[in-house]
Amino acid sequence: MNIFTDSVSFFKMQGCGNDFVVIDNRELGVPETAMADWAKAVCARAFGVCADGLFFLENADDPALAYRWHFYNSDGSRAEMCGNASRCAAKLSHAIGLAPAEHAFGTDAGPIRAKVLLDGPDEGRVKVQLTPPLKTETDIALDIDGRPLTVHFTDTGVPHTVVFVDDVTKIDIMDLGPKIRYHAHFAPAGTNVNFAQVIDENTMLLRTYERGVEAETYACGTGAAATQLLAHTLGLTNDHADLTTTGNEVLTVFLENDTVYLQGAAELTFQGELYLKPLGLSL
């Protein structure tokens, strides 16, 4: 019996500790109807590669776009956008010759502009222009277990709730995160949940409970963008800020003329072959 059959190539990338499996689907042709099952199987810990999410790269119908992606969380849910993954997509697509260093690509949230920084002090990092924020709402009063909690909300490609706290290290994120994530105020879509500590006008600490992963992740790009946008709206920060994430990485968010930019690391960690039969997958 030859176990080295029915395999497809994949890339593993991480953006500030938020990790993703990437599949070049231009010739492979995994149908969109099967992608959620692929995400659940491939992202599974122990039985798969283990990752926060999976995205497929495909040719775009729009000539203004270098490519488009289909992005899925590890539980198989499809997400409109992911800030850390968008930087990974940009860096990988440039590395494999799919796109120039500066380009736009298609997501469910709309076109994303990206620039791989090729020189200078930020060489190797990626800057992406996120879609315009939607539905910003401050000072929302929630009832959590009979106690009032003030939170703030915006949509930076995906929905994000932000809670400003005095000390992020003291938050029981696996207790409080799900209670906000599934709160009736945010039904039916639910929300990602960010806990932020403002250090000064240009510095914050950030922890994120991610919808779809259903756990704390090392970083969340759209969450960092939402946190800086809301902090600036509330007069807590200047128009750009560095946010140190759970993975001790730094994401920089710039607010320029009503446009939100996210800059941070994106790294290719390894390549490999997925053997489909053990994963319960087929082409």
mmCIF file of C-alpha atoms in Angstrom:
data_model
loop_
_atom_site.group_PDB
_atom_site.id
_atom_site.type_symbol
_atom_site.label_atom_id
_atom_site.label_comp_id
_atom_site.label_asym_id
_atom_site.label_seq_id
_atom_site.Cartn_x
_atom_site.Cartn_y
_atom_site.Cartn_z
ATOM 1 C CA MET A 1 0.000 0.000 0.000
ATOM 2 C CA ASN A 2 1.376 3.400 -0.995
ATOM 3 C CA ILE A 3 0.394 5.997 1.585
ATOM 4 C CA PHE A 4 2.015 8.808 -0.421
ATOM 5 C CA THR A 5 -0.907 9.262 -2.801
ATOM 6 C CA ASP A 6 -3.745 11.752 -3.214
ATOM 7 C CA SER A 7 -1.907 14.697 -1.758
ATOM 8 C CA VAL A 8 -1.987 18.449 -2.336
ATOM 9 C CA SER A 9 0.610 21.080 -1.490
ATOM 10 C CA PHE A 10 0.012 23.691 1.180
ATOM 11 C CA PHE A 11 1.753 26.627 2.855
ATOM 12 C CA LYS A 12 1.704 27.432 6.571
ATOM 13 C CA MET A 13 1.913 31.106 7.517
ATOM 14 C CA GLN A 14 1.553 33.185 10.630
ATOM 15 C CA GLY A 15 0.809 36.853 11.155
ATOM 16 C CA CYS A 16 1.815 37.900 14.691
ATOM 17 C CA GLY A 17 1.010 34.400 15.933
ATOM 18 C CA ASN A 18 -2.339 34.094 14.145
ATOM 19 C CA ASP A 19 -1.647 31.020 11.972
ATOM 20 C CA PHE A 20 -3.139 29.901 8.681
ATOM 21 C CA VAL A 21 -2.968 27.123 6.137
ATOM 22 C CA VAL A 22 -2.919 28.445 2.569
ATOM 23 C CA ILE A 23 -3.834 26.479 -0.539
ATOM 24 C CA ASP A 24 -3.166 27.718 -4.075
ATOM 25 C CA ASN A 25 -6.462 26.724 -5.680
ATOM 26 C CA ARG A 26 -5.886 28.157 -9.153
ATOM 27 C CA GLU A 27 -5.279 24.758 -10.731
ATOM 28 C CA LEU A 28 -6.321 22.467 -7.893
ATOM 29 C CA GLY A 29 -9.989 23.463 -8.165
ATOM 30 C CA VAL A 30 -11.384 22.617 -4.726
ATOM 31 C CA PRO A 31 -15.065 23.603 -5.139
ATOM 32 C CA GLU A 32 -16.429 26.326 -2.897
ATOM 33 C CA THR A 33 -19.070 23.919 -1.583
ATOM 34 C CA ALA A 34 -16.317 21.723 -0.097
ATOM 35 C CA MET A 35 -14.116 24.461 1.377
ATOM 36 C CA ALA A 36 -15.718 24.548 4.833
ATOM 37 C CA ASP A 37 -15.119 20.805 5.255
ATOM 38 C CA TRP A 38 -11.513 21.276 4.178
ATOM 39 C CA ALA A 39 -11.052 24.027 6.751
ATOM 40 C CA LYS A 40 -12.436 21.919 9.615
ATOM 41 C CA ALA A 41 -10.337 18.883 8.700
ATOM 42 C CA VAL A 42 -7.076 20.656 7.903
ATOM 43 C CA CYS A 43 -7.165 23.113 10.832
ATOM 44 C CA ALA A 44 -7.941 20.442 13.423
ATOM 45 C CA ARG A 45 -5.399 19.977 16.177
ATOM 46 C CA ALA A 46 -3.739 16.524 16.291
ATOM 47 C CA PHE A 47 -5.719 15.145 13.339
ATOM 48 C CA GLY A 48 -4.808 17.914 10.879
ATOM 49 C CA VAL A 49 -2.191 20.628 10.458
ATOM 50 C CA CYS A 50 -3.614 22.781 13.287
ATOM 51 C CA ALA A 51 -4.311 26.426 12.472
ATOM 52 C CA ASP A 52 -6.644 29.312 13.281
ATOM 53 C CA GLY A 53 -7.943 29.344 9.725
ATOM 54 C CA LEU A 54 -7.506 28.290 6.111
ATOM 55 C CA PHE A 55 -7.760 30.295 2.921
ATOM 56 C CA PHE A 56 -7.721 29.413 -0.755
ATOM 57 C CA LEU A 57 -6.123 31.670 -3.381
ATOM 58 C CA GLU A 58 -7.816 31.879 -6.767
ATOM 59 C CA ASN A 59 -7.721 33.991 -9.907
ATOM 60 C CA ALA A 60 -10.006 37.025 -9.754
ATOM 61 C CA ASP A 61 -12.672 37.842 -12.333
ATOM 62 C CA ASP A 62 -12.023 41.567 -11.838
ATOM 63 C CA PRO A 63 -8.887 42.684 -13.752
ATOM 64 C CA ALA A 64 -8.261 45.331 -11.068
ATOM 65 C CA LEU A 65 -7.599 42.532 -8.545
ATOM 66 C CA ALA A 66 -4.498 40.349 -8.524
ATOM 67 C CA TYR A 67 -6.446 37.412 -7.040
ATOM 68 C CA ARG A 68 -9.264 36.639 -4.647
ATOM 69 C CA TRP A 69 -9.440 34.479 -1.552
ATOM 70 C CA HIS A 70 -11.958 32.296 0.229
ATOM 71 C CA PHE A 71 -11.300 32.511 3.977
ATOM 72 C CA TYR A 72 -12.554 30.042 6.609
ATOM 73 C CA ASN A 73 -12.112 29.856 10.358
ATOM 74 C CA SER A 74 -10.985 26.610 11.943
ATOM 75 C CA ASP A 75 -14.597 25.645 12.740
ATOM 76 C CA GLY A 76 -15.512 25.845 9.043
ATOM 77 C CA SER A 77 -17.336 29.172 9.275
ATOM 78 C CA ARG A 78 -16.642 31.581 6.451
ATOM 79 C CA ALA A 79 -15.313 35.028 7.410
ATOM 80 C CA GLU A 80 -15.619 38.188 5.384
ATOM 81 C CA MET A 81 -12.127 39.368 6.321
ATOM 82 C CA CYS A 82 -9.115 38.683 8.512
ATOM 83 C CA GLY A 83 -6.464 41.347 9.000
ATOM 84 C CA ASN A 84 -3.563 39.071 9.908
ATOM 85 C CA ALA A 85 -4.430 36.625 7.139
ATOM 86 C CA SER A 86 -4.654 39.464 4.613
ATOM 87 C CA ARG A 87 -1.006 40.307 5.283
ATOM 88 C CA CYS A 88 -0.069 36.647 4.896
ATOM 89 C CA ALA A 89 -1.967 36.459 1.604
ATOM 90 C CA ALA A 90 -0.188 39.533 0.278
ATOM 91 C CA LYS A 91 3.283 38.340 1.250
ATOM 92 C CA LEU A 92 2.794 34.808 -0.083
ATOM 93 C CA SER A 93 1.178 35.922 -3.337
ATOM 94 C CA HIS A 94 4.149 38.209 -3.986
ATOM 95 C CA ALA A 95 6.622 35.426 -3.128
ATOM 96 C CA ILE A 96 5.043 32.926 -5.559
ATOM 97 C CA GLY A 97 4.694 35.461 -8.370
ATOM 98 C CA LEU A 98 0.925 35.811 -8.180
ATOM 99 C CA ALA A 99 1.017 39.559 -7.431
ATOM 100 C CA PRO A 100 3.422 42.517 -7.324
ATOM 101 C CA ALA A 101 4.562 43.934 -3.990
ATOM 102 C CA GLU A 102 1.723 46.479 -4.072
ATOM 103 C CA HIS A 103 -1.643 45.130 -5.187
ATOM 104 C CA ALA A 104 -5.337 44.670 -4.426
ATOM 105 C CA PHE A 105 -7.179 41.400 -3.874
ATOM 106 C CA GLY A 106 -10.789 40.372 -3.402
ATOM 107 C CA THR A 107 -12.471 39.345 -0.140
ATOM 108 C CA ASP A 108 -16.090 38.967 0.945
ATOM 109 C CA ALA A 109 -15.724 42.348 2.679
ATOM 110 C CA GLY A 110 -14.572 44.032 -0.543
ATOM 111 C CA PRO A 111 -11.201 44.775 -2.176
ATOM 112 C CA ILE A 112 -8.172 44.954 0.117
ATOM 113 C CA ARG A 113 -5.105 46.964 -0.874
ATOM 114 C CA ALA A 114 -1.776 45.587 0.330
ATOM 115 C CA LYS A 115 1.873 46.540 0.166
ATOM 116 C CA VAL A 116 4.768 44.234 0.983
ATOM 117 C CA LEU A 117 7.538 46.446 2.381
ATOM 118 C CA LEU A 118 10.750 45.478 0.600
ATOM 119 C CA ASP A 119 13.278 47.787 2.263
ATOM 120 C CA GLY A 120 13.816 50.162 5.166
ATOM 121 C CA PRO A 121 13.340 49.515 8.892
ATOM 122 C CA ASP A 122 10.025 47.714 8.298
ATOM 123 C CA GLU A 123 11.391 45.393 5.594
ATOM 124 C CA GLY A 124 9.403 42.165 5.433
ATOM 125 C CA ARG A 125 6.329 43.595 7.126
ATOM 126 C CA VAL A 126 3.076 44.152 5.236
ATOM 127 C CA LYS A 127 0.715 47.134 5.273
ATOM 128 C CA VAL A 128 -2.910 46.624 4.278
ATOM 129 C CA GLN A 129 -5.708 49.116 3.758
ATOM 130 C CA LEU A 130 -8.807 47.716 5.404
ATOM 131 C CA THR A 131 -12.357 48.231 4.222
ATOM 132 C CA PRO A 132 -14.175 51.284 5.659
ATOM 133 C CA PRO A 133 -15.500 50.579 9.179
ATOM 134 C CA LEU A 134 -19.235 50.059 9.577
ATOM 135 C CA LYS A 135 -21.798 50.378 12.360
ATOM 136 C CA THR A 136 -19.552 52.059 14.907
ATOM 137 C CA GLU A 137 -21.338 52.355 18.257
ATOM 138 C CA THR A 138 -19.852 53.472 21.574
ATOM 139 C CA ASP A 139 -20.989 53.085 25.180
ATOM 140 C CA ILE A 140 -23.186 50.032 24.767
ATOM 141 C CA ALA A 141 -24.554 48.849 28.130
ATOM 142 C CA LEU A 142 -24.665 45.057 28.390
ATOM 143 C CA ASP A 143 -25.989 42.908 31.199
ATOM 144 C CA ILE A 144 -23.458 40.148 31.922
ATOM 145 C CA ASP A 145 -24.586 37.762 34.670
ATOM 146 C CA GLY A 146 -26.657 40.531 36.234
ATOM 147 C CA ARG A 147 -23.841 43.076 36.190
ATOM 148 C CA PRO A 148 -23.534 46.080 33.848
ATOM 149 C CA LEU A 149 -20.631 46.206 31.396
ATOM 150 C CA THR A 150 -19.866 49.054 29.000
ATOM 151 C CA VAL A 151 -18.545 47.946 25.601
ATOM 152 C CA HIS A 152 -17.992 49.517 22.184
ATOM 153 C CA PHE A 153 -18.574 48.091 18.717
ATOM 154 C CA THR A 154 -17.460 48.496 15.121
ATOM 155 C CA ASP A 155 -17.135 46.349 12.005
ATOM 156 C CA THR A 156 -13.673 46.448 10.390
ATOM 157 C CA GLY A 157 -14.494 43.738 7.857
ATOM 158 C CA VAL A 158 -15.856 41.487 10.596
ATOM 159 C CA PRO A 159 -17.747 42.512 13.768
ATOM 160 C CA HIS A 160 -15.683 43.491 16.804
ATOM 161 C CA THR A 161 -16.621 44.465 20.339
ATOM 162 C CA VAL A 162 -13.986 46.249 22.439
ATOM 163 C CA VAL A 163 -13.821 46.440 26.220
ATOM 164 C CA PHE A 164 -11.298 48.868 27.729
ATOM 165 C CA VAL A 165 -9.888 47.562 31.000
ATOM 166 C CA ASP A 166 -7.293 48.606 33.573
ATOM 167 C CA ASP A 167 -5.290 45.374 33.344
ATOM 168 C CA VAL A 168 -5.678 42.890 30.492
ATOM 169 C CA THR A 169 -3.751 40.211 32.395
ATOM 170 C CA LYS A 170 -6.540 39.944 34.960
ATOM 171 C CA ILE A 171 -9.302 39.172 32.432
ATOM 172 C CA ASP A 172 -10.684 35.617 32.405
ATOM 173 C CA ILE A 173 -11.086 35.703 28.649
ATOM 174 C CA MET A 174 -12.494 32.176 28.307
ATOM 175 C CA ASP A 175 -15.284 33.087 30.731
ATOM 176 C CA LEU A 176 -16.147 36.637 29.709
ATOM 177 C CA GLY A 177 -15.301 36.342 26.006
ATOM 178 C CA PRO A 178 -18.065 33.855 25.082
ATOM 179 C CA LYS A 179 -20.656 35.734 27.154
ATOM 180 C CA ILE A 180 -20.105 38.849 25.030
ATOM 181 C CA ARG A 181 -19.507 36.935 21.785
ATOM 182 C CA TYR A 182 -22.948 35.251 22.031
ATOM 183 C CA HIS A 183 -24.813 38.122 23.725
ATOM 184 C CA ALA A 184 -28.291 38.794 22.318
ATOM 185 C CA HIS A 185 -27.272 42.378 21.485
ATOM 186 C CA PHE A 186 -24.992 41.034 18.730
ATOM 187 C CA ALA A 187 -27.281 38.269 17.424
ATOM 188 C CA PRO A 188 -27.493 36.584 15.058
ATOM 189 C CA ALA A 189 -23.957 37.038 13.676
ATOM 190 C CA GLY A 190 -22.223 37.319 17.037
ATOM 191 C CA THR A 191 -19.040 39.278 17.548
ATOM 192 C CA ASN A 192 -15.313 38.993 18.150
ATOM 193 C CA VAL A 193 -14.324 40.339 21.571
ATOM 194 C CA ASN A 194 -11.260 42.475 22.320
ATOM 195 C CA PHE A 195 -9.948 43.472 25.740
ATOM 196 C CA ALA A 196 -7.647 46.506 25.559
ATOM 197 C CA GLN A 197 -5.477 48.337 28.055
ATOM 198 C CA VAL A 198 -4.401 51.849 27.060
ATOM 199 C CA ILE A 199 -0.795 52.526 28.128
ATOM 200 C CA ASP A 200 -0.464 55.952 26.520
ATOM 201 C CA GLU A 201 -1.737 57.845 23.466
ATOM 202 C CA ASN A 202 0.250 55.632 21.082
ATOM 203 C CA THR A 203 0.422 52.289 22.910
ATOM 204 C CA MET A 204 -2.059 49.609 23.936
ATOM 205 C CA LEU A 205 -2.075 46.000 25.104
ATOM 206 C CA LEU A 206 -4.625 43.722 23.431
ATOM 207 C CA ARG A 207 -6.178 40.304 23.969
ATOM 208 C CA THR A 208 -8.781 38.881 21.567
ATOM 209 C CA TYR A 209 -11.408 36.151 21.767
ATOM 210 C CA GLU A 210 -12.082 35.212 18.129
ATOM 211 C CA ARG A 211 -15.430 34.185 16.746
ATOM 212 C CA GLY A 212 -15.027 31.008 14.696
ATOM 213 C CA VAL A 213 -11.907 29.939 16.573
ATOM 214 C CA GLU A 214 -13.913 30.187 19.837
ATOM 215 C CA ALA A 215 -10.809 30.833 21.883
ATOM 216 C CA GLU A 216 -8.190 33.472 22.561
ATOM 217 C CA THR A 217 -5.737 33.830 19.686
ATOM 218 C CA TYR A 218 -2.227 35.246 19.718
ATOM 219 C CA ALA A 219 -3.344 38.208 17.597
ATOM 220 C CA CYS A 220 -6.225 39.569 15.531
ATOM 221 C CA GLY A 221 -5.565 42.208 12.895
ATOM 222 C CA THR A 222 -9.115 43.423 12.373
ATOM 223 C CA GLY A 223 -9.467 43.400 16.167
ATOM 224 C CA ALA A 224 -6.420 45.647 16.519
ATOM 225 C CA ALA A 225 -7.879 47.973 13.896
ATOM 226 C CA ALA A 226 -11.246 48.067 15.651
ATOM 227 C CA THR A 227 -9.604 48.725 19.005
ATOM 228 C CA GLN A 228 -7.533 51.636 17.721
ATOM 229 C CA LEU A 229 -10.502 53.086 15.821
ATOM 230 C CA LEU A 230 -12.702 53.029 18.931
ATOM 231 C CA ALA A 231 -9.916 54.244 21.242
ATOM 232 C CA HIS A 232 -9.308 57.198 18.937
ATOM 233 C CA THR A 233 -13.061 57.907 18.707
ATOM 234 C CA LEU A 234 -13.194 58.016 22.509
ATOM 235 C CA GLY A 235 -10.183 60.361 22.671
ATOM 236 C CA LEU A 236 -7.882 57.772 24.240
ATOM 237 C CA THR A 237 -5.247 57.577 21.478
ATOM 238 C CA ASN A 238 -3.695 59.559 18.639
ATOM 239 C CA ASP A 239 -4.272 58.713 14.977
ATOM 240 C CA HIS A 240 -1.814 55.818 15.080
ATOM 241 C CA ALA A 241 -0.993 53.302 17.778
ATOM 242 C CA ASP A 242 1.113 50.205 18.421
ATOM 243 C CA LEU A 243 -0.842 47.316 19.918
ATOM 244 C CA THR A 244 1.069 44.518 21.625
ATOM 245 C CA THR A 245 -0.830 41.252 21.291
ATOM 246 C CA THR A 246 -0.999 38.087 23.382
ATOM 247 C CA GLY A 247 1.824 36.649 21.263
ATOM 248 C CA ASN A 248 3.990 39.646 22.246
ATOM 249 C CA GLU A 249 3.962 40.881 18.644
ATOM 250 C CA VAL A 250 3.243 44.485 17.647
ATOM 251 C CA LEU A 251 0.504 45.503 15.229
ATOM 252 C CA THR A 252 0.483 49.134 14.118
ATOM 253 C CA VAL A 253 -2.816 50.764 13.131
ATOM 254 C CA PHE A 254 -2.890 54.073 11.245
ATOM 255 C CA LEU A 255 -6.006 56.225 10.824
ATOM 256 C CA GLU A 256 -5.501 58.460 7.791
ATOM 257 C CA ASN A 257 -8.339 60.520 6.274
ATOM 258 C CA ASP A 258 -11.065 58.110 7.400
ATOM 259 C CA THR A 259 -9.025 55.149 6.124
ATOM 260 C CA VAL A 260 -7.726 52.375 8.378
ATOM 261 C CA TYR A 261 -4.323 50.820 7.707
ATOM 262 C CA LEU A 262 -2.897 47.780 9.475
ATOM 263 C CA GLN A 263 0.823 46.983 9.476
ATOM 264 C CA GLY A 264 2.564 43.962 10.937
ATOM 265 C CA ALA A 265 4.606 40.848 10.375
ATOM 266 C CA ALA A 266 3.673 37.974 8.066
ATOM 267 C CA GLU A 267 5.890 34.907 7.903
ATOM 268 C CA LEU A 268 6.002 31.704 5.872
ATOM 269 C CA THR A 269 6.815 29.015 8.434
ATOM 270 C CA PHE A 270 6.756 25.874 6.279
ATOM 271 C CA GLN A 271 5.438 24.076 3.209
ATOM 272 C CA GLY A 272 4.111 20.547 3.053
ATOM 273 C CA GLU A 273 1.821 17.947 1.529
ATOM 274 C CA LEU A 274 -1.700 17.214 2.745
ATOM 275 C CA TYR A 275 -2.630 13.541 2.409
ATOM 276 C CA LEU A 276 -6.328 13.675 1.743
ATOM 277 C CA LYS A 277 -7.580 10.223 2.726
ATOM 278 C CA PRO A 278 -6.584 10.414 6.430
ATOM 279 C CA LEU A 279 -8.283 13.800 6.556
ATOM 280 C CA GLY A 280 -11.484 12.419 5.038
ATOM 281 C CA LEU A 281 -11.094 14.687 2.004
ATOM 282 C CA SER A 282 -11.033 14.096 -1.748
ATOM 283 C CA LEU A 283 -10.797 16.027 -4.995
#
